[in-house]
XYZ file of C-alpha atoms in Angstrom:
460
model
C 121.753 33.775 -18.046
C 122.378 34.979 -14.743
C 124.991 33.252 -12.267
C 123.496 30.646 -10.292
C 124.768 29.342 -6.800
C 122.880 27.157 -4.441
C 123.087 26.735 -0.516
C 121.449 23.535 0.834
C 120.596 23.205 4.371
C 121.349 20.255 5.664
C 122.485 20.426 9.405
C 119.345 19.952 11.391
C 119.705 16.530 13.594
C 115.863 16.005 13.093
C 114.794 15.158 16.704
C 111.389 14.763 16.318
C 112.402 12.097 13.962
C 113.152 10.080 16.968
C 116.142 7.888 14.657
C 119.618 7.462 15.185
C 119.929 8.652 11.105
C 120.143 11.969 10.712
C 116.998 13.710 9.171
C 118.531 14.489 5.696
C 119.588 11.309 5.363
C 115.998 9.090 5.766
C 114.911 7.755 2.146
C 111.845 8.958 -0.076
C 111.779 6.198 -2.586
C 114.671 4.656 -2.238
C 117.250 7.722 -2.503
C 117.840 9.964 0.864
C 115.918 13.027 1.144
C 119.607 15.373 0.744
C 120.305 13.100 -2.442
C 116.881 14.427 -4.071
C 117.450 18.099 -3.237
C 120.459 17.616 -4.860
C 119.861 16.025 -8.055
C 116.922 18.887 -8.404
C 119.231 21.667 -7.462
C 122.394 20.315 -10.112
C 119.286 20.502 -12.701
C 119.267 24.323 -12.264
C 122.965 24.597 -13.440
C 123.932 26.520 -10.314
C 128.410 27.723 -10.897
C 128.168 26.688 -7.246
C 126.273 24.594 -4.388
C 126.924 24.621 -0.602
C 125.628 22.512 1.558
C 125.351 23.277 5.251
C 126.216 20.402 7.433
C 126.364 20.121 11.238
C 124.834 17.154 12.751
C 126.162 13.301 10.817
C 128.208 15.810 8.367
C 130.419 12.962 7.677
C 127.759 10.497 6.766
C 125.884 13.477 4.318
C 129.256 14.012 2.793
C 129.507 10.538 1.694
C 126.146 10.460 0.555
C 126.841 13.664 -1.760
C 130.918 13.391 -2.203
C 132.631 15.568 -4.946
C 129.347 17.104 -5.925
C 129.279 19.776 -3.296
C 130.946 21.064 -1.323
C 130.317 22.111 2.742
C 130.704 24.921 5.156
C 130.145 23.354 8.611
C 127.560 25.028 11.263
C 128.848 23.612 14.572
C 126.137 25.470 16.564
C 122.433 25.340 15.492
C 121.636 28.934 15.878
C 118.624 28.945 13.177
C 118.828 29.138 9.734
C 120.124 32.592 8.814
C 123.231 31.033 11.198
C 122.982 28.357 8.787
C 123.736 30.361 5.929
C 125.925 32.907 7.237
C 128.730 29.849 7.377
C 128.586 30.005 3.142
C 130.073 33.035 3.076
C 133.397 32.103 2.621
C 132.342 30.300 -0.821
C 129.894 32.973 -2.123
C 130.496 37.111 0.291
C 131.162 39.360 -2.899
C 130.100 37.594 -5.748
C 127.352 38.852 -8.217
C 124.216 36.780 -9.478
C 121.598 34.746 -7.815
C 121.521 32.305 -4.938
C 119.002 29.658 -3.944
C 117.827 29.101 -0.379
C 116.576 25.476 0.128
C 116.065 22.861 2.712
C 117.535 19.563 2.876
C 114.261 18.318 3.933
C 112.153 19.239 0.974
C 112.630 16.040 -1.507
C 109.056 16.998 -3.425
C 110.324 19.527 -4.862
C 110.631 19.496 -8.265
C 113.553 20.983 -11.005
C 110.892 22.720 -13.258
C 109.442 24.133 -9.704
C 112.852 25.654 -9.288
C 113.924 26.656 -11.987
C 110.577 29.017 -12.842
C 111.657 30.531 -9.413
C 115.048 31.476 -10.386
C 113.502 32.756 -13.902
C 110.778 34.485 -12.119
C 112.973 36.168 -9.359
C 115.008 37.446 -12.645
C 112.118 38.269 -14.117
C 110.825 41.325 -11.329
C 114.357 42.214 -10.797
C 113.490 41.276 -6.818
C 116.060 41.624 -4.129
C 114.718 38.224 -2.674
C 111.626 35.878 -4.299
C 110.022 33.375 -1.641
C 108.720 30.277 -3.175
C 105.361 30.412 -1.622
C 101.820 27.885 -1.754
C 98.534 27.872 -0.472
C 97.643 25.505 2.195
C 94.122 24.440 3.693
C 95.613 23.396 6.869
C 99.021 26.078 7.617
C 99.714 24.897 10.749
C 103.615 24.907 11.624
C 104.185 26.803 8.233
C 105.548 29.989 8.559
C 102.859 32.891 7.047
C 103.186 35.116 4.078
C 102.456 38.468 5.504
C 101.108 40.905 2.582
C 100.355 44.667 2.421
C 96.988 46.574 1.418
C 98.351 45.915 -2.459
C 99.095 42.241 -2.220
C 102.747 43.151 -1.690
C 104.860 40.978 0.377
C 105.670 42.577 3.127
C 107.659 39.990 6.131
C 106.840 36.458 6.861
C 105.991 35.246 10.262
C 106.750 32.192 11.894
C 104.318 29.862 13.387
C 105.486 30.758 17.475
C 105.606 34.696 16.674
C 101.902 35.010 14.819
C 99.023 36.825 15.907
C 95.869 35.387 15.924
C 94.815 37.259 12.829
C 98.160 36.294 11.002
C 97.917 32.468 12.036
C 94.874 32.579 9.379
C 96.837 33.269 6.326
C 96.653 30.389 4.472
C 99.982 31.362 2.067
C 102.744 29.604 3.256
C 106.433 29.904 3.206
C 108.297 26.864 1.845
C 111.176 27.697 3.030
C 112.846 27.999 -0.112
C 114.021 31.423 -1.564
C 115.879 33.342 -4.428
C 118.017 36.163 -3.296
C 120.372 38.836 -4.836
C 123.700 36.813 -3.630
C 125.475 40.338 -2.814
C 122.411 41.413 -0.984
C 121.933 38.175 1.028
C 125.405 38.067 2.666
C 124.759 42.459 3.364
C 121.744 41.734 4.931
C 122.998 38.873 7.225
C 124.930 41.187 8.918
C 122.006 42.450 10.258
C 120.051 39.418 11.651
C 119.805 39.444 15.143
C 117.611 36.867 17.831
C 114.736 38.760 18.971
C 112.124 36.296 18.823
C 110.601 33.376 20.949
C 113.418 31.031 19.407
C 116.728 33.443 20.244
C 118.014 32.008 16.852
C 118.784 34.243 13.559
C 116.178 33.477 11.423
C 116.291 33.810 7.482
C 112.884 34.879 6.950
C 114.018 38.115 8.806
C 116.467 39.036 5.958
C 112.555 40.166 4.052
C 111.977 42.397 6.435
C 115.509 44.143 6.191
C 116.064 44.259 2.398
C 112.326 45.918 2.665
C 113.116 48.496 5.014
C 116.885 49.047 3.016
C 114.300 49.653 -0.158
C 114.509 46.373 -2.208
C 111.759 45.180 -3.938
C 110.817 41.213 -2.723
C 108.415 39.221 -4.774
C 106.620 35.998 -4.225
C 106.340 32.506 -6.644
C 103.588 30.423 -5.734
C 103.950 26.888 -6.863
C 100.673 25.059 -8.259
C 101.023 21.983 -6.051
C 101.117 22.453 -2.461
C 102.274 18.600 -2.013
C 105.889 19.801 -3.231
C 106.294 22.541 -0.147
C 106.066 19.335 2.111
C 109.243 19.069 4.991
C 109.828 16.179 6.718
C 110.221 16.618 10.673
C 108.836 13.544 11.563
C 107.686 9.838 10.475
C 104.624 10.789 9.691
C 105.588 13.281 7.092
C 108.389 11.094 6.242
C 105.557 8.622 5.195
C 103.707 11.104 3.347
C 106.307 12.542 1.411
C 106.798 8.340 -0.027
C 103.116 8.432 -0.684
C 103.518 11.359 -2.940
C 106.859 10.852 -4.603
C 105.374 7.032 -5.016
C 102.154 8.460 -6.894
C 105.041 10.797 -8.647
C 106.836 8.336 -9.734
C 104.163 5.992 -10.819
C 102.016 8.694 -12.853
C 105.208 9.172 -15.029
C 106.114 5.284 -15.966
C 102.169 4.935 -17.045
C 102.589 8.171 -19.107
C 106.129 6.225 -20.644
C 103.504 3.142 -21.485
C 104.163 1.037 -18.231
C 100.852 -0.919 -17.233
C 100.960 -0.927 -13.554
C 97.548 -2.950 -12.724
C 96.787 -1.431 -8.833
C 99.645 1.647 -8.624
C 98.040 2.389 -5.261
C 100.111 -0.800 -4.227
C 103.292 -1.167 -6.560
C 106.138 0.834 -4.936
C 109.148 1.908 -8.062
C 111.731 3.683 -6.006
C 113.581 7.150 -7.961
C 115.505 5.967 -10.718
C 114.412 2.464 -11.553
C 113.763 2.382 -15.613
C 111.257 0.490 -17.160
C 110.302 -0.165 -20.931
C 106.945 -0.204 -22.064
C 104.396 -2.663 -22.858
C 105.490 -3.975 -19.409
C 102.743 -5.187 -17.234
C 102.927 -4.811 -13.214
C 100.596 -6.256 -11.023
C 99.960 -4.929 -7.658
C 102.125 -5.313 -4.512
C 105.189 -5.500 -6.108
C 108.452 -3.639 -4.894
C 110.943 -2.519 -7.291
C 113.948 -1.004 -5.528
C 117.212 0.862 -6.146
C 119.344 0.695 -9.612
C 116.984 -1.905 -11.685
C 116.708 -1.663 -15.086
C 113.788 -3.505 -16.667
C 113.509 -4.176 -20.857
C 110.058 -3.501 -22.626
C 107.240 -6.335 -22.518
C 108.162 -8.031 -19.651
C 105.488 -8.998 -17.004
C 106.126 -9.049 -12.979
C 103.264 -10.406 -11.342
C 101.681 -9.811 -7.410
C 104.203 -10.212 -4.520
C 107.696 -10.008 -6.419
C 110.703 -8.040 -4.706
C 113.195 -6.710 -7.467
C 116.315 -5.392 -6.284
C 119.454 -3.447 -8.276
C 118.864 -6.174 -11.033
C 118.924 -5.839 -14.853
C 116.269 -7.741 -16.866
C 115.779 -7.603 -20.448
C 112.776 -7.872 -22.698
C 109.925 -10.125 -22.578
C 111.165 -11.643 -18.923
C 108.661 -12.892 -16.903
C 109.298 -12.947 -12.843
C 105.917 -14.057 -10.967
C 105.920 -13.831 -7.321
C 109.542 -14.053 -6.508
C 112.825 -11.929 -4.838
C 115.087 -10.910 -7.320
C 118.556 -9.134 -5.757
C 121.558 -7.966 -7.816
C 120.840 -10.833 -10.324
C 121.192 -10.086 -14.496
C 118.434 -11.363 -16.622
C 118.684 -11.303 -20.217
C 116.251 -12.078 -22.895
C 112.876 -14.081 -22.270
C 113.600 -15.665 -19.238
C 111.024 -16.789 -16.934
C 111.068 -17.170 -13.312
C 108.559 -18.588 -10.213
C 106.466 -18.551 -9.030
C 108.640 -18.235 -5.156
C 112.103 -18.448 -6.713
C 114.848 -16.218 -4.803
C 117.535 -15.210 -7.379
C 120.091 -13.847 -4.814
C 122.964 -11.302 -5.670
C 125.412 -12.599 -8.377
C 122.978 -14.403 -10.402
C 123.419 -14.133 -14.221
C 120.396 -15.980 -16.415
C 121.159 -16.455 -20.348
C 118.489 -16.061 -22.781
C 115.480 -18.428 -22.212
C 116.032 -19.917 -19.414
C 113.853 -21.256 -16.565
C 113.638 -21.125 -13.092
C 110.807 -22.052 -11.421
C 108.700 -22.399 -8.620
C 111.235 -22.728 -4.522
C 114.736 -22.713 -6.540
C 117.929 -20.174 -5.194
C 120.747 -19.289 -7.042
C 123.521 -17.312 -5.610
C 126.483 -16.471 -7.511
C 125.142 -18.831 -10.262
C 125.586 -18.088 -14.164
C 122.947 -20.150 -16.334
C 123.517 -20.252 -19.492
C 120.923 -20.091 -22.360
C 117.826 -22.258 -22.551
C 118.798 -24.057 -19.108
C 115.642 -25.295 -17.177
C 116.052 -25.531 -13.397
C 112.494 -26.665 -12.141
C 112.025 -26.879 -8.677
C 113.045 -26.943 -4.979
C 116.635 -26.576 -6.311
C 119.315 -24.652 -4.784
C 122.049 -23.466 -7.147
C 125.259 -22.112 -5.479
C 128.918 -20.832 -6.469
C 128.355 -22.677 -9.861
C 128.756 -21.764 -13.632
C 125.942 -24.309 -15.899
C 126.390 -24.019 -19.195
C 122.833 -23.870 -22.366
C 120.535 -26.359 -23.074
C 120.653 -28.838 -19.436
C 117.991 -29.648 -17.138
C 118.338 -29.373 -14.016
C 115.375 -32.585 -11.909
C 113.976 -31.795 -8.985
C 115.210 -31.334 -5.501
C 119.330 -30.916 -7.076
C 121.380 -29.676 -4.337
C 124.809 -27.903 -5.302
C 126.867 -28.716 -2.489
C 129.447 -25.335 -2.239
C 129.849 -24.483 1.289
C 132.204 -26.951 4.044
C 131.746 -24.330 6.824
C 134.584 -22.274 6.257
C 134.713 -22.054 2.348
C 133.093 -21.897 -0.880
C 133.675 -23.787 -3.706
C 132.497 -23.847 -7.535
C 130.578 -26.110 -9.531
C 130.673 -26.639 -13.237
C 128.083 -28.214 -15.708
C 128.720 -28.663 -18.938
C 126.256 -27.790 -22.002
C 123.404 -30.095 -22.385
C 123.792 -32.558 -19.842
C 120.931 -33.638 -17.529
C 121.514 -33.912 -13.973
C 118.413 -36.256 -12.178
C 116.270 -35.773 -9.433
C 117.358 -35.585 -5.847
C 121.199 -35.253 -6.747
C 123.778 -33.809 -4.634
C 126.655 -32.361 -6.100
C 129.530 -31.998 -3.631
C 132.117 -28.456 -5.195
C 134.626 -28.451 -6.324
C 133.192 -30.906 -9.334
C 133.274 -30.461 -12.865
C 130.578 -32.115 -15.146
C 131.250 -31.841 -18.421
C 129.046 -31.334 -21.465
C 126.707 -34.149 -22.935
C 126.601 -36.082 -19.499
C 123.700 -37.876 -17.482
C 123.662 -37.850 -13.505
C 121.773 -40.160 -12.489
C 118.467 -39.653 -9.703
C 119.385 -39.677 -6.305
C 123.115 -39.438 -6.788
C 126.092 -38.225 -4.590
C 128.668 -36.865 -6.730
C 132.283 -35.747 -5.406
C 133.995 -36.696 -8.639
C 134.479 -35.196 -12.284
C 132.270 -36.600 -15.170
C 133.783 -37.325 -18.493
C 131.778 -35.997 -21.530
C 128.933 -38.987 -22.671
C 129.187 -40.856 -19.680
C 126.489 -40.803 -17.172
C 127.825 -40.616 -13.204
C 125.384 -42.688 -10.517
C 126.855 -42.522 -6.860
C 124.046 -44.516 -4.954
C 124.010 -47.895 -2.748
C 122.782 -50.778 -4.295
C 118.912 -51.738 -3.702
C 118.197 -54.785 -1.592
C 114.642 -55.844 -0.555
C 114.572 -57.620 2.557
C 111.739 -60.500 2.363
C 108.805 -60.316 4.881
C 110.754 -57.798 6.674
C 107.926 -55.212 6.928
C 105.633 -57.591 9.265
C 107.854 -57.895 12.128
C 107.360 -53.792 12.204
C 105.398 -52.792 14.751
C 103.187 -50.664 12.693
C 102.431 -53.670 10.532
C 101.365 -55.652 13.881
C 98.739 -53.774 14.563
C 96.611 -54.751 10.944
C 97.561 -58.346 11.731
């Protein structure tokens, strides 16, 4: 196979995007728009990829690190400018270079990768990755001769009325001969309405030098999409959603309303799990095969294995293993480890909490800075005490012990296994193994008390 580089273009400031983040940087499903060029480029197995960075280059940098690396265009002169600044990496060198925006995240690797096989395949001097749109409006236009030969393309500003009608667009992403690309660049020049060098001119000159140019047209116009402002931004989520979303119910993933359950790029699912609608599933989650995540729940870099069940609840950073259940309106907050079978249900947190197996915490229960241990039951309304303004502090409970309703426990306390704590109980002290810990004033019922209350009065 042919040598493969790849130049991305990523210096563009985006200011119809009206942000303080720099275009290439705004997400599509949960990844920025730079990191899925990327990833689809790297699946090409280009020897080489440059990416052009001007505006926030230090912030794309970090986003791509060791992967790439960057040729800096200080000036935004257009993008034939933007290229010209690769030649230091790639002036000289035989085989074939791709051409693609940093703004283009619907693109896909088979999409590329017929390009570079079909540019090899005519033998072209450049191959424009074309598509046909109903609406081409601020595309430029695929200009072709009497023979259906590509002859230039023409930007939106320079058209003539009877080119503005060409519906065949230019995506903006190309194959060229590498040696020819970096020859013809010498050539560019700023006649036209912009003053900027423009790399759709480079057509024009390897035609008139006597290279052939061909044309790819991709099936799905949807993938040719750029992102210049929020609107598109918003599109190009729709898409990649329904993208991402077609594929998990072709891996067996029931997703009950997909119009309304949002997976971001690289969340894994197993099958036989059932999603109801409005759920969010964001960033590095992983979740195991027959689980079931019902309407409303918010699930965040977390790991869950099979057969979990998490109904309308926030789960962030938080390991579940093995048929756990959880809800409904739980928040399992980063940190959170759950053993195998346990259950949390309906208004408990946990942060920085491991449960062991079979533990059932019930309700309106906060669980913080604390390690419990299998088999204990938590009552209702159990407080873990961890925080005295300035520091955090750790709890311990101790296999199969029961801690009662309305209890307090005041870190750093250790209750060991096989204990009782009883209802209603302050505890700031250590609890032996088989003894039971009660921390409460003694009950006294004052006699006829109640009728001197005014309340009382007024029945009298």
């Amino acid at each position: 196979m042919e040598t493969r580089y790849a130049i991305i273009l990523a210096a563009g400031k985006g200011t119809r995007m009206k942000s303080k983040l720099y275009k290439v940087l705004h997400p599509v499903c949960g990844q920025p728009m730079v990191e899925h060029i990327l990833q689809r480029v790297t699946d090409t197995n280009p020897s080489e990829i440059i990416t052009i960075v001007g505006h926030g280059a230090d912030k794309v940098q970090a986003q791509l690190g060791e992967r790439s690396v960057y040729a800096l265009q200080e000036a935004q002169l257009g993008t034939g400018h933007a290229v010209m600044q690769a030649a230091k990496f790639l002036e000289g060198k035989k085989g074939t270079t791709l051409v693609i925006s940093g703004d283009t995240p619907l693109l896909t690797s088979q999409t590329l990768n017929h390009l570079f096989e079909y540019h090899q395949g005519k033998n072209a001097s450049a191959t424009i990755l074309t598509a046909q749109a109903d609406d081409p409006t601020g595309y430029g236009r695929i200009i072709r001769d009497h023979v259906g030969i590509v002859d230039r393309i023409v930007e939106q500003k320079d058209a003539t009325i009877e080119e503005a009608r060409v519906k065949e667009i230019n995506t903006g992403t190309y194959c060229f001969d590498n040696e020819l690309l970096f020859s013809a660049l010498s050539n560019l020049n700023t006649d036209n309405s912009q003053g900027e060098y423009y790399l759709t001119d480079i057509i024009e000159i390897l035609k008139t030098q006597g290279h052939s140019v061909a044309a790819y047209q991709t099936e799905d116009f949807n993938e040719s999409l750029g992102v210049n402002d929020r609107v598109a931004l918003a599109n190009a989520n729709q898409f990649m959603r329904e993208r991402i979303n077609h594929q998990h119910m072709l891996n067996g993933v029931t997703l009950v309303d997909p119009s309304t359950t949002y997976i971001d790029a690289g969340v894994v699912i197993g099958s036989d799990t059932v999603i109801e609608g409005n759920v969010t599933i964001k960033g590095q989650t992983v979740i195991g095969e027959d689980c079931v995540i019902t309407n409303g729940s918010r699930i965040v870099d977390s790991q869950l294995g099979d057969c979990v069940e998490i109904r309308s609840s926030v789960v962030e950073e938080t390991t579940i293993e093995k048929g756990t259940d959880v809800g409904p309106y739980a928040h399992l907050r980063p940190q959170t480890v759950l053993g195998e079978g346990v259950h949390i249900g309906n208004f408990v947190e946990t942060k920085k909490a491991t449960i062991g197996r079979g533990t059932k915490v019930g309700h309106l229960t906060y669980v913080g800075d604390a390690t419990l241990g299998e088999d204990i039951n938590v009552g209702c309304g159990v407080v873990f005490v961890n925080y005295d303004g300035k520091s955090k502090y750790q709890t311990t409970v101790g296999n199969q012990s029961f801690i009662g309703s309305n209890v307090n426990l005041i870190a750093p306390v250790t209750i060991d296994a096989n204990t009782v704590v009883a209802a209603g109980s302050t505890i700031t002290k250590d609890i032996p193994e088989f003894a039971m810990g009660i921390a409460r004033a003694k009950q006294e019922n004052k006699e006829e008390f109640a009728k001197k209350l005014p309340y009382f009065k007024e029945f009298q």
